[in-house]
Every structure is written in structure tokens, then in C-alpha cells.
Amino acid sequence: MAGYVGILVSDPSLQNQFTQVELRSLKTHFTSMRRESGKLTMGDLASRMSRLKVVGENLSEQERADFIADLYPNLNDEVDFEFFLKVYLKLHAHASSRTGSPAKNSSAFLKAATTTLLHTISESEKASYVAHINNYLAQDGFLNKYLPIDPSSNDLFEFVKDGVLLCKLINVAVPGTIDERAINTKRLLNPWERNENHTLCLNSAKAIGCTVVNIGTQDFIEGRRHLVLGLISQIIKIQLLADLNLKKTPQLVELVDDSKDVEELMSLPPEKILLRWMNFQLKKSPYKKIVSNFSTDVKDAEAYAHLLNVLAPEHSNPSTLAVKDPFQRAKLVLEHADRMGCKRYLTAKDIVDGSPNLNLAFVAHIFQHRNGLSTETKQISFLETLPDDAQVSREERVFRFWINSLGNSTYIDNVFEDLRNGWILLETLDKVSPGIVNWKIANRPPIKLPFKKVENCNQVVKIGKQLKFSLVNIAGNDIVQGNKKLILAYLWQLMRYNILQLLKNLRFHSHGKEITDVDILRWANTKVSNSGSQSRMDSFKDKSLSDGIFFLELLSAVQPRSVNWSLVTKGVTDDQKKMNATYIISIARKLGCSIFLLPEDITEVNQKMILTLTASIMYWFLKQPVEEKPSATSDSENGSQAETNSNSTTDDSASESSVE
């Protein structure tokens, strides 16, 4: 590791500040910044650092520019990587001091698990997360012998080393994500079994929306504290914000005035909805300020005092608003919350320090416990006029989590809204096909002029045609306008192209031939047939696949020890089919497949998701060293397709139209 770091950074003082993973991540950012214009000057840094966590989120471009200008008067000087790191560290420290947060990035529950720098951890956050785990997993039959964890100790980092606790925590956040039959829960796990649990955890975390780029199974086995806390914080945030949508809490419609505003509300990320809810309630009080963040705007605890007086006036204390000291006011606020029955998640010091993670958790729990919204349904009639397409919603979710898993500069919350300026699509295309984007003509956010967004999206469409996507009647403006059908059609082809390219890159012995849908279908049937089974699938929309048996046999064929057949149902009833589907997804993730489908996609035989599942299993198998494969395999099993007639990646004879 030291040798690799030395290649990137020669300054020992810088080497001590970063790990190899962090240096690689920052090197990627630096290269991307420099690529846009061929070089990077001091004057460029303020705008281009907007993509970096903490520095980009907690300082405005003008604040970054002023800070840099004070330190480095000559803005025309070109910046190399080491100098970029030095500027970054100074800006990071400045941003942290501004928000009152610790030296590391504690501001991004959802986004910063992989970019947490400087390796200090917040003891307050650790204690809060431990309390959350103790509360929600106390009744778990396997974990109760380890719980409660002492929040003042480092026991948490020992308990995560077998992977079980993290898997269980994911299921608390999004019930049913992991089939617990797939978790290895023996008293003593061997290294292989521990690795399987962590692989299952990481792939499942991605599937519920966590960012886990640059986190590996070894990080948990070694108990790397900042990475462990980073992932736990994301999982807990997803749990706490789960009700902040109109499907779970239709009463949120009270926050808007008409159906147009409802659509806007539906596209907001949960944190923004929580802020809107908080300000909606504060309008009922004498408090006149707008709360725009969970850090500096709540440090004096005044907003909290007014919010709790509105929601639970019966528990109010007149002294809360009368005291002058913010710390004393924060203590009284927490006493009010205790009387309401709310879990604290934070201390008075965390409030006055402006800890964004813990303040957000506190407000989210208040919302869960008492949201103060009307139980009347007259306004909810707005929702009846909005389209409720479950299939569109599921596909949007799959593509959103897939894009977020690639580690782009911005986390997206809604593909129909967050892709409209074209920038994230360009970043995604560059990840899938490096070098294909012409960054010199790309417009970087924030983009105020509509035609600049259209320019980005026109390049997105142009590249799609270059990659032989079927894009009849699709123009850049369709993406800018948020045309759902066309955006989903484009994303499906992009995701499919990505998996086919991954397979092609593994097929060095296929003489450069493209992998097609037919090849994937043939490979799967050959694997299952060679294992002695009579099962087969005729296409990726074969209705017989709904019972899940074929995929369980495929998984067993590529890794015989992966399926415990005593846990498999006959797949006759709907419940049995769903049990098998849930088991399939967890087993595939446990092996190492990065997949984003839901059990319903298997039971309903969604051909797009069936194709990605099959291709992901094939990709995992072909990546394994020959000696680790369960048996000797022929060229046809490995996917060598000398007999394949077509070289086209858009051969859809197996999956039908890729945009239907």
C-alpha cells in the first residue's frame, strides 16, 4: 500500500493524511477537473471543488474563492495533484470549523461513507448509532447475546467483523431486503463465511440506496472505524427517513397547495421534505426564520423549542424560550422531547455544535413520533389524480440505485428530476465507457440557462446513438423535460450495455466478439443442464421462471454450496414464489453479484430485470479464477460463442425490444 501511495504522493506529511482508497478517489476527482480544460489553475479550484463532499456542500463557491485568494494571490498558477491535496485539506478544515462539525466529514449521512477523511470519528455519533442498534436489535435471537453494546467502548467495531449485525441492521431499515436464511450465523465463522456475510451486506446496502464505492469486505474484517460508522449512518438514515414520502405518509400533501406542487414534493429527497415539514410547522409559531439546514440553523435550539411547542404544547416549559444560553435551551428542548417519548439521538452539546447527522436523526424521529399533520383526507384527493405506475416506480428505483452505485459526483434521489441537466448522465456514460464524453463542450452544474441543459442532453443522446442504442424519436429536450418513458428506455439500454461490456471485457478468448442476450441465455441453460437438471428458460420472459427454481439451480451450478435446498419451497403459491425470489436475490448478492431488482421482478418475470440477474450471475462466474470454479468447464459453458451468428450488442431476440 505504501508503495502505491508513494507513486501518487511524495510528500510524507500528505501520505499520513490519507489512505490509499482516499487518494485514489481524490486523484479521480483531480483528473476529472483537469480534463475539462486541459489544465487546472488556482483560479479554477473554487468552482470545480463544488463536487467534493464537505468542501463543496458546506462552502459556497464565493466562500471557497475568497478563502483561496487570501492564501494564494496568484490565481494563474497551475495546480498539480499534491498542491490540490494541500488546498483541499485547508478548505476541509475551514468548512468543518464553519459548521461546527468534527475534522472529518460528518455532514453526509447518505453520501460520505466512502470519502470520510482524516480518520477521526465522532464519539457522539458512535454513541447515538450504538443506542439505535441496541434499541432496534435488542430482541434479535442471534444478537441478543452480544447486546446491549457499551457505547463508550469500541465493541461495535468488533461485533461487525462477522457481518451479521450489519445485515440485520439493513433489514431493520428496509424490512425484507435480505433473506436471513442466507446469512451465515454459526457461532464461529471461518474467513470464507465472514467474507460472504460482508459481501451480502455491501451488495444489499447498495440495493437500498447506500453509497459504498471504495468500501470492501476487508474494511469490516479489519474494523476500520470511519468506514463502519459511515455505512451504519447511511443505513440508519434510510430507516429514519423511510416515512418521508407520500406513499407512506399521504398527509404530507398538507404541505402543498395544488397537484402541481404535489408532483414537485414527490421528487424531493427525504431531507428536503423533512425541512419543508419543519418550516411548515414553525409557521404556526412566533418563530420567523427559515430553517435551511440541520447544522447552523438549529445551533441555538430556538427552532427546536418552537417546533416542539407546536407539536406537543402539553409538555412545553416556559423557561425554554426565556433562557439566554443556547446550551441550557438545548437541554430544555431535549427534556421536552423526553416527555413526548422521543428518542434523543443527540446531546445538548451536539445541538449547539451543529452536528448535521445527529440533528437530522433527531428531527426525523420527532416526525416519526408526532408529525402534527392533519388526519383529514380531503386534501389527499390530489393524490388520486396522479399516475400510480408501480412498474415505472420499480424501474426508476433500480436505475437510481445503479447510477448511485457508480460513485458519481452527486447522489441522485429521483432519475426523472435529477438527470434533467444531463451532467450525471454524462458522468455515468464516462464510467460505463471511459473517454466517450467530450467534456470540453459539457456544461457543469449549477446550470441556470435551459439551453445549456439541452446541450448536455443532446450529447447524451448522441453518445447513445454512437453506442447503438435504439433512440427513435428521442431528443435531448425529452430528457430536460423529464419524459419518464424515454428516460427509462435510455437508462435500460445504458445499464444493459454496461453489463454486456463487462462480460465482453472478461471474454478475452472470444476473439473480440460481442456478447449478446442470446449468449447469456445459452450460457445459463448450459450451466443448468450440465449440472444434471432438466430446467431451462426459453427466454427472459418465460413465465415458468416465476417459481424461482431455475435461478436456484443456476446459482447451485455456479457455486454448489450456495443453495441450501432444504430452505427452498416448491414455488406453487404466491407466497412460496416470493420466498424463493427473496432467497435467490440474497444468495446472488452473497456470492458477489451487484443487483438491484426486487422479488416481484422475479415472480412477475420482468424480462429486463431477469436479464440483468442472469448476466450478473454469469459475470460473477466468469470472474472467478479457473481453480476456484466448481468443475472444469467447456468453452460453451464459459460463454465462448464461436457459433454465434450475430455480433450485435443490440440483438434482442432473447429479451425482445430493449425499450418496450
XYZ file of C-alpha atoms in Angstrom:
660
model
C 0.000 0.000 0.000
C 2.751 2.438 0.941
C 4.397 1.892 -2.423
C 1.215 2.748 -4.249
C 0.618 5.846 -2.144
C 4.158 6.968 -2.788
C 3.525 6.886 -6.522
C 0.711 9.403 -6.117
C 2.167 11.500 -3.321
C 5.804 12.047 -2.451
C 5.229 14.422 0.482
C 5.263 12.279 3.703
C 3.024 14.789 5.525
C 0.350 14.233 2.884
C 0.793 10.457 2.899
C -0.101 10.448 6.591
C -3.357 12.326 5.971
C -4.923 9.886 3.501
C -5.408 6.191 2.893
C -4.800 4.576 -0.472
C -8.542 4.442 -1.187
C -8.990 8.132 -0.387
C -6.034 9.150 -2.523
C -7.408 7.188 -5.449
C -10.814 8.830 -5.037
C -9.319 12.328 -4.873
C -6.998 11.534 -7.782
C -10.072 10.651 -9.844
C -11.695 13.980 -8.939
C -8.489 15.860 -9.742
C -8.084 14.148 -13.119
C -11.712 14.883 -13.997
C -11.300 18.576 -13.085
C -8.133 18.941 -15.129
C -9.573 17.069 -18.103
C -12.321 19.654 -18.608
C -9.927 22.321 -19.908
C -6.605 20.531 -20.202
C -5.105 22.139 -17.102
C -6.117 23.272 -13.630
C -5.204 26.666 -12.145
C -5.697 28.122 -8.684
C -8.490 30.251 -10.102
C -10.344 27.137 -11.303
C -10.436 25.392 -7.928
C -13.266 27.341 -6.280
C -15.826 26.335 -8.894
C -14.566 22.833 -9.605
C -14.381 21.800 -5.960
C -18.174 22.044 -5.768
C -18.263 18.296 -6.443
C -16.286 17.411 -3.327
C -18.018 16.426 -0.095
C -17.803 18.887 2.824
C -15.842 21.449 0.810
C -18.483 21.574 -1.920
C -21.505 21.235 0.338
C -20.644 23.472 3.276
C -18.945 26.362 1.466
C -20.394 28.407 -1.380
C -18.297 28.958 -4.493
C -17.697 32.578 -3.435
C -16.563 31.478 0.035
C -14.143 28.989 -1.492
C -12.846 31.641 -3.913
C -12.285 34.195 -1.144
C -10.509 31.649 1.057
C -8.205 30.523 -1.766
C -7.470 34.106 -2.859
C -6.401 35.016 0.685
C -3.920 32.147 0.792
C -2.704 32.104 -2.817
C -2.680 35.527 -4.554
C -1.505 34.223 -7.943
C -4.603 32.531 -9.296
C -2.985 31.774 -12.656
C -0.560 29.250 -11.160
C -1.146 25.719 -12.428
C -2.057 23.151 -9.761
C -0.527 19.688 -9.508
C -2.059 16.833 -7.514
C -0.062 17.380 -4.324
C -0.862 21.090 -4.249
C -4.516 20.252 -4.874
C -4.454 17.978 -1.795
C -2.962 20.748 0.350
C -5.646 23.227 -0.732
C -8.308 20.585 -0.173
C -7.152 19.907 3.393
C -7.174 23.611 4.263
C -10.638 24.120 2.764
C -11.871 20.969 4.506
C -10.694 22.270 7.876
C -12.228 25.681 7.142
C -15.579 24.132 6.157
C -15.588 21.931 9.253
C -14.912 24.870 11.551
C -17.706 26.817 9.874
C -20.309 24.114 10.515
C -19.048 23.194 13.958
C -18.566 19.592 12.850
C -15.509 17.446 13.580
C -12.480 17.451 11.316
C -13.816 14.591 9.317
C -16.876 14.733 7.115
C -19.809 14.134 9.402
C -22.230 16.039 7.208
C -23.356 13.371 4.818
C -25.325 10.519 6.342
C -26.071 9.333 2.851
C -23.184 10.378 0.666
C -19.947 10.355 2.547
C -19.285 6.798 3.637
C -16.507 6.485 1.105
C -14.993 9.949 1.361
C -14.644 10.303 5.107
C -11.222 11.804 5.502
C -8.726 12.371 8.280
C -9.961 9.311 10.162
C -11.222 10.875 13.351
C -14.654 9.665 14.362
C -17.360 11.462 16.245
C -17.826 9.788 19.611
C -21.298 11.368 19.849
C -22.314 9.811 16.552
C -20.896 6.438 17.559
C -22.811 6.558 20.859
C -26.012 7.535 19.042
C -25.709 4.732 16.477
C -24.928 2.194 19.206
C -28.046 3.301 21.113
C -30.069 2.879 17.908
C -28.687 -0.627 17.364
C -29.291 -1.581 20.998
C -32.890 -0.415 20.723
C -33.887 -1.902 17.364
C -31.990 -5.200 17.516
C -32.474 -5.969 21.220
C -34.992 -8.737 20.506
C -32.980 -10.437 17.768
C -32.449 -14.079 18.709
C -28.890 -14.273 17.371
C -27.625 -10.861 18.508
C -29.198 -10.669 21.968
C -26.176 -12.415 23.480
C -23.998 -9.502 22.307
C -26.406 -6.649 23.081
C -26.540 -4.107 24.530
C -23.241 -2.773 23.207
C -21.399 -0.364 25.502
C -21.435 2.996 23.623
C -18.297 4.177 25.439
C -16.274 1.203 24.182
C -15.129 0.149 20.728
C -17.049 -3.143 20.936
C -19.198 -2.096 17.968
C -16.213 -2.424 15.635
C -15.562 -5.951 16.918
C -19.179 -7.063 16.561
C -19.384 -6.008 12.899
C -16.472 -8.254 11.937
C -18.655 -11.294 11.210
C -21.120 -9.280 9.094
C -24.257 -10.472 10.879
C -25.054 -7.243 12.739
C -24.826 -5.105 9.592
C -27.075 -7.491 7.643
C -29.649 -7.398 10.445
C -29.459 -3.594 10.592
C -30.196 -3.364 6.856
C -33.311 -5.452 7.406
C -34.423 -3.099 10.184
C -34.002 -0.134 7.827
C -35.757 -1.762 4.844
C -37.551 -4.918 6.003
C -37.178 -7.909 3.716
C -34.079 -6.685 1.880
C -32.021 -9.684 2.992
C -33.387 -13.192 3.299
C -31.973 -14.074 6.706
C -31.769 -17.712 5.629
C -28.792 -16.597 3.522
C -26.831 -15.078 6.451
C -24.111 -17.278 7.928
C -24.921 -17.280 11.652
C -22.796 -20.040 13.127
C -21.151 -19.249 16.444
C -17.696 -19.376 14.861
C -17.438 -18.411 11.193
C -14.494 -19.270 9.013
C -12.944 -16.483 6.875
C -14.896 -17.600 3.796
C -18.234 -17.360 5.636
C -17.377 -13.966 7.128
C -16.472 -12.699 3.679
C -19.792 -13.964 2.317
C -21.710 -12.061 5.011
C -19.856 -8.844 4.242
C -20.366 -9.296 0.511
C -24.087 -9.834 1.133
C -24.122 -6.736 3.346
C -22.376 -4.457 0.846
C -24.449 -5.554 -2.146
C -27.658 -5.242 -0.110
C -26.608 -1.798 1.175
C -26.196 -0.663 -2.428
C -29.623 -2.079 -3.207
C -31.324 0.119 -0.566
C -29.521 3.276 -1.673
C -26.259 3.408 0.283
C -23.070 4.619 -1.356
C -20.360 2.004 -0.844
C -17.824 2.860 -3.541
C -14.285 2.056 -2.321
C -15.512 0.046 0.678
C -14.541 -3.624 0.667
C -15.151 -6.656 2.845
C -11.658 -6.347 4.305
C -12.525 -2.934 5.759
C -15.128 -4.554 8.014
C -12.988 -7.537 8.884
C -10.272 -5.103 9.996
C -12.853 -2.963 11.813
C -11.928 0.289 10.060
C -13.939 2.598 12.257
C -14.647 5.550 9.968
C -15.891 3.262 7.171
C -18.004 1.170 9.547
C -19.635 4.284 11.018
C -20.074 5.761 7.558
C -22.103 2.778 6.380
C -24.076 2.444 9.633
C -25.015 6.131 9.477
C -26.339 5.701 5.941
C -28.410 2.654 6.887
C -29.903 4.392 9.931
C -30.709 7.489 7.917
C -32.574 5.421 5.339
C -34.612 3.883 8.168
C -35.396 7.204 9.846
C -36.436 8.890 6.599
C -38.458 5.941 5.282
C -41.819 7.580 6.056
C -40.976 10.891 4.366
C -42.841 10.214 1.156
C -46.440 10.470 0.048
C -46.875 6.715 -0.258
C -46.062 6.090 3.412
C -47.411 9.412 4.755
C -50.098 10.792 2.412
C -50.796 13.525 4.995
C -47.654 15.251 3.673
C -49.890 16.610 0.930
C -50.885 19.208 3.524
C -47.537 20.890 2.843
C -48.572 21.928 -0.676
C -51.421 23.839 -2.270
C -52.181 22.089 -5.553
C -51.462 18.978 -7.602
C -48.534 20.596 -9.420
C -46.848 21.213 -6.086
C -47.578 17.596 -5.120
C -45.510 16.366 -8.072
C -42.674 18.661 -7.010
C -42.935 17.353 -3.443
C -42.785 13.764 -4.688
C -39.483 14.476 -6.451
C -37.750 15.981 -3.398
C -35.204 13.958 -1.411
C -36.399 12.966 2.082
C -34.123 15.505 3.819
C -35.701 18.358 1.858
C -39.193 17.113 2.672
C -38.209 16.974 6.353
C -37.011 20.592 6.217
C -40.219 21.649 4.445
C -42.273 19.893 7.106
C -40.295 21.572 9.888
C -40.785 25.029 8.372
C -44.464 24.278 7.779
C -44.916 23.600 11.495
C -42.781 26.587 12.524
C -45.134 28.905 10.621
C -47.701 28.111 13.316
C -45.353 29.593 15.925
C -43.870 33.071 16.515
C -40.579 31.849 15.012
C -39.987 33.788 11.776
C -36.716 32.370 10.424
C -36.487 29.707 7.732
C -34.538 26.581 8.670
C -32.464 25.557 5.649
C -30.103 23.002 7.189
C -29.662 20.715 10.190
C -26.496 22.424 11.373
C -26.028 26.185 11.763
C -29.752 26.997 11.605
C -30.589 24.893 14.670
C -27.497 25.503 16.811
C -29.251 27.987 19.104
C -32.102 25.457 19.725
C -34.739 28.188 19.250
C -36.270 26.492 16.219
C -36.496 23.238 18.192
C -38.165 24.958 21.131
C -40.865 26.447 18.893
C -41.285 23.212 16.899
C -41.905 21.108 19.999
C -44.260 23.740 21.432
C -46.345 23.425 18.259
C -46.312 19.620 18.195
C -46.637 18.927 21.927
C -47.774 22.074 23.768
C -48.885 19.961 26.734
C -45.230 19.192 27.507
C -43.843 22.713 26.994
C -41.730 24.558 29.525
C -41.969 28.398 29.519
C -38.326 28.581 30.605
C -37.089 27.099 27.316
C -37.519 30.286 25.306
C -36.703 32.527 28.245
C -33.141 31.295 28.834
C -30.346 33.131 27.027
C -27.734 30.381 26.945
C -28.130 28.127 23.841
C -26.694 25.133 25.729
C -29.250 25.460 28.540
C -32.014 25.934 25.962
C -30.868 22.790 24.140
C -31.027 20.827 27.420
C -34.601 22.014 27.993
C -35.518 21.087 24.394
C -34.283 17.537 24.978
C -36.240 17.314 28.219
C -39.343 18.358 26.240
C -38.583 15.626 23.688
C -38.199 13.092 26.501
C -41.630 13.988 27.851
C -43.015 13.392 24.335
C -41.441 9.936 24.299
C -38.886 10.739 21.585
C -35.504 9.068 21.500
C -32.761 11.638 21.801
C -30.145 10.595 19.225
C -28.060 13.563 20.385
C -26.946 15.616 23.377
C -27.311 19.316 24.085
C -23.688 19.707 23.034
C -24.425 18.072 19.675
C -27.164 20.650 19.083
C -25.005 23.686 19.857
C -22.094 22.150 17.923
C -24.400 21.826 14.912
C -23.851 18.106 14.260
C -25.753 17.641 10.958
C -26.148 13.851 11.170
C -27.475 13.781 14.716
C -29.724 16.804 14.298
C -31.257 15.234 11.198
C -31.797 11.971 13.086
C -33.425 13.884 15.950
C -35.854 15.756 13.688
C -36.642 12.595 11.695
C -37.538 10.776 14.894
C -39.751 13.663 16.014
C -41.539 13.377 12.652
C -41.992 9.621 13.087
C -43.314 10.071 16.615
C -45.604 13.075 16.077
C -45.772 14.828 12.715
C -48.646 17.160 13.594
C -50.231 16.741 10.158
C -53.972 16.569 9.633
C -55.594 13.150 9.586
C -58.339 14.507 7.333
C -58.311 13.080 3.827
C -59.906 15.895 1.847
C -56.594 17.194 0.532
C -55.338 13.705 -0.208
C -57.737 13.669 -3.175
C -54.880 15.400 -5.013
C -53.029 12.114 -4.952
C -55.827 10.300 -6.763
C -55.210 12.413 -9.876
C -51.552 11.446 -10.065
C -50.448 8.389 -12.047
C -49.520 5.442 -9.848
C -47.473 3.163 -12.065
C -45.848 0.547 -9.865
C -43.702 -0.760 -12.737
C -42.342 2.722 -13.542
C -41.648 3.278 -9.838
C -39.754 -0.021 -9.538
C -37.665 0.614 -12.648
C -36.875 4.161 -11.510
C -35.650 2.717 -8.223
C -33.418 0.134 -9.936
C -31.806 2.676 -12.263
C -31.399 5.255 -9.464
C -29.570 2.840 -7.176
C -27.474 1.522 -10.058
C -26.361 5.050 -11.032
C -25.617 5.920 -7.401
C -23.538 2.751 -7.046
C -21.134 4.022 -9.715
C -19.783 6.769 -7.458
C -20.722 9.857 -9.474
C -20.133 13.338 -8.070
C -23.748 13.812 -7.000
C -26.165 11.429 -5.280
C -29.497 11.371 -7.101
C -32.871 10.988 -5.423
C -35.106 10.839 -8.490
C -33.975 9.938 -12.012
C -36.769 11.920 -13.664
C -35.723 15.121 -11.899
C -32.036 14.793 -11.093
C -30.911 13.718 -14.581
C -32.600 16.564 -16.425
C -29.498 18.745 -16.762
C -27.602 15.866 -18.383
C -24.494 16.121 -16.187
C -24.959 12.915 -14.149
C -25.862 11.045 -17.342
C -22.593 12.232 -18.886
C -20.693 11.115 -15.779
C -22.443 7.729 -15.932
C -21.598 7.334 -19.627
C -17.975 8.161 -18.839
C -17.961 5.463 -16.133
C -19.516 2.879 -18.461
C -17.359 3.813 -21.471
C -14.330 5.831 -20.303
C -13.300 8.646 -22.621
C -16.520 8.682 -24.622
C -17.710 12.058 -23.255
C -16.410 15.314 -24.746
C -16.047 17.269 -21.502
C -14.915 20.402 -23.332
C -18.461 21.008 -24.580
C -20.203 19.812 -21.394
C -21.831 22.307 -19.031
C -21.181 21.704 -15.348
C -23.853 22.413 -12.683
C -25.251 24.632 -11.441
C -26.818 25.318 -14.849
C -29.247 28.238 -14.972
C -29.738 28.577 -18.728
C -32.113 25.930 -20.154
C -30.259 25.651 -23.474
C -27.108 24.606 -21.587
C -29.031 21.668 -20.149
C -30.253 20.789 -23.641
C -26.647 20.867 -24.896
C -25.647 18.311 -22.261
C -28.627 16.088 -23.035
C -28.025 16.354 -26.780
C -24.554 14.928 -26.166
C -26.135 12.173 -24.044
C -28.407 11.208 -26.961
C -25.561 11.477 -29.485
C -23.400 9.122 -27.410
C -26.345 6.732 -27.037
C -26.632 6.516 -30.827
C -22.862 6.008 -31.019
C -23.328 3.021 -28.672
C -26.081 1.716 -30.984
C -28.959 2.344 -28.569
C -32.438 2.362 -30.076
C -33.324 6.054 -29.728
C -36.034 6.650 -32.284
C -37.760 9.989 -31.658
C -35.649 10.738 -28.568
C -34.034 14.177 -28.382
C -32.037 15.909 -25.659
C -35.006 18.093 -24.793
C -37.047 14.989 -23.856
C -34.595 14.356 -21.021
C -34.654 18.033 -19.986
C -38.461 17.870 -19.877
C -38.350 14.741 -17.681
C -40.122 12.412 -20.150
C -40.394 9.310 -17.972
C -40.881 6.695 -20.684
C -37.958 7.891 -22.763
C -35.628 8.338 -19.777
C -36.369 4.789 -18.596
C -35.794 3.477 -22.137
C -32.409 5.195 -22.308
C -31.333 4.051 -18.829
C -32.317 0.446 -19.517
C -30.154 0.373 -22.644
C -27.278 2.047 -20.773
C -27.462 -0.444 -17.906
C -27.687 -3.348 -20.337
C -24.764 -2.014 -22.377
C -22.729 -1.783 -19.175
C -23.233 -5.436 -18.190
C -22.607 -6.628 -21.765
C -19.363 -4.639 -21.883
C -18.283 -6.085 -18.546
C -18.881 -9.562 -19.938
C -17.091 -8.739 -23.183
C -14.071 -7.481 -21.236
C -13.858 -10.855 -19.490
C -14.150 -12.754 -22.754
C -10.567 -12.304 -23.918
C -10.736 -15.706 -25.600
C -13.864 -14.884 -27.625
C -11.786 -13.252 -30.393
C -13.337 -9.816 -29.879
C -16.898 -10.912 -30.496
C -19.618 -9.033 -28.696
C -21.696 -10.742 -26.000
C -25.403 -10.783 -26.825
C -28.581 -11.541 -24.927
C -28.732 -14.889 -26.738
C -25.266 -15.766 -25.434
C -26.349 -15.068 -21.852
C -29.476 -17.184 -22.285
C -27.495 -20.050 -23.810
C -24.834 -19.867 -21.078
C -27.442 -20.095 -18.296
C -29.235 -23.056 -19.885
C -25.922 -24.852 -20.489
C -24.808 -24.395 -16.885
C -28.085 -25.737 -15.510
C -28.196 -28.630 -17.997
C -24.615 -29.671 -17.221
C -25.451 -29.784 -13.529
C -27.937 -32.559 -14.276
C -31.163 -30.560 -14.118
C -33.940 -30.640 -16.682
C -34.900 -26.994 -16.060
C -34.410 -24.393 -18.767
C -35.704 -20.976 -19.744
C -36.952 -20.294 -23.252
C -36.471 -16.533 -22.955
C -36.069 -13.842 -20.322
C -39.849 -13.507 -20.210
C -40.531 -17.225 -19.767
C -43.404 -17.346 -17.247
C -42.135 -20.625 -15.805
C -39.326 -18.597 -14.187
C -41.785 -17.134 -11.666
C -41.271 -20.020 -9.199
C -37.543 -19.231 -8.957
C -36.402 -22.858 -9.292
C -34.370 -22.255 -12.462
C -32.305 -19.490 -10.848
C -31.717 -21.519 -7.702
C -30.414 -24.332 -9.904
C -28.251 -21.847 -11.820
C -26.786 -20.485 -8.574
C -26.175 -24.031 -7.353
C -24.484 -24.854 -10.666
C -22.015 -21.948 -10.436
C -21.391 -22.476 -6.692
C -22.683 -25.823 -5.367
C -22.501 -24.809 -1.688
C -24.507 -21.591 -2.206
C -28.050 -23.009 -2.022
C -29.476 -24.832 0.975
C -32.153 -26.874 -0.789
C -33.927 -27.662 2.475
C -34.949 -23.966 2.567
C -36.343 -23.909 -0.977
C -40.119 -24.089 -1.481
C -41.943 -25.772 -4.355
C -42.857 -22.350 -5.722
C -46.521 -23.176 -6.223
C -48.321 -20.459 -4.256
C -47.593 -16.732 -4.485
C -46.044 -16.793 -1.010
C -43.775 -19.709 -1.921
C -42.688 -17.942 -5.113
C -41.836 -14.784 -3.175
C -39.853 -16.769 -0.596
C -37.798 -18.355 -3.373
C -37.311 -14.987 -5.119
C -36.082 -13.331 -1.923
C -33.690 -16.231 -1.344
C -32.373 -16.012 -4.930
C -31.571 -12.310 -4.594
C -29.782 -12.744 -1.268
C -27.780 -15.763 -2.472
C -26.711 -13.884 -5.625
C -25.619 -10.864 -3.564
C -23.846 -13.146 -1.112
C -21.785 -14.588 -3.976
C -20.874 -11.083 -5.123
C -23.492 -10.100 -7.709
C -24.357 -6.407 -7.716
C -28.085 -6.480 -8.477
C -30.907 -4.054 -7.771
C -34.081 -5.965 -8.591
C -36.912 -6.790 -6.178
C -38.537 -10.196 -5.530
C -41.558 -9.009 -7.540
C -39.347 -8.660 -10.615
C -38.748 -12.429 -10.452
C -42.267 -13.531 -9.520
C -43.776 -11.292 -12.207
C -40.976 -12.205 -14.678
C -39.864 -8.678 -15.559
C -37.733 -9.553 -18.567
C -35.370 -6.592 -18.176
C -34.566 -7.457 -14.582
C -34.400 -11.191 -15.368
C -31.753 -10.398 -17.999
C -29.679 -8.313 -15.571
C -29.931 -11.030 -12.901
C -28.763 -13.743 -15.299
C -25.988 -11.567 -16.721
C -24.789 -10.633 -13.224
C -24.525 -14.316 -12.236
C -22.664 -15.025 -15.478
C -20.299 -12.095 -14.849
C -19.574 -13.289 -11.322
C -18.855 -16.824 -12.528
C -16.542 -15.773 -15.350
C -14.547 -13.545 -12.970
C -13.627 -16.495 -10.753
C -10.131 -17.949 -11.172
C -10.267 -21.271 -13.001
C -9.043 -23.237 -9.982
C -11.879 -21.835 -7.845
C -14.665 -22.836 -10.224
C -16.599 -25.868 -9.028
C -15.742 -28.028 -12.023
C -13.937 -27.986 -15.345
C -15.966 -26.109 -17.909
C -16.140 -26.241 -21.640
C -15.840 -23.256 -23.925
C -19.581 -23.242 -24.417
C -20.181 -23.099 -20.661
C -17.748 -20.237 -20.294
C -19.595 -18.293 -22.913
C -17.288 -18.726 -25.914
C -19.656 -18.283 -28.800
C -17.807 -19.310 -31.942
C -21.115 -20.445 -33.323
C -22.905 -17.161 -32.599
C -24.219 -15.652 -35.804
C -24.575 -12.057 -34.639
C -22.007 -9.707 -33.165
C -24.537 -7.017 -32.312
C -24.951 -5.938 -28.681
C -28.472 -4.886 -29.560
C -29.559 -8.373 -30.610
C -32.760 -8.624 -28.610
C -34.064 -11.957 -29.814
C -33.862 -13.247 -26.262
C -35.083 -10.214 -24.395
C -37.407 -8.738 -27.008
C -37.358 -4.973 -27.515
C -34.969 -3.279 -25.127
C -37.150 -0.192 -24.867
C -40.623 -1.608 -24.554
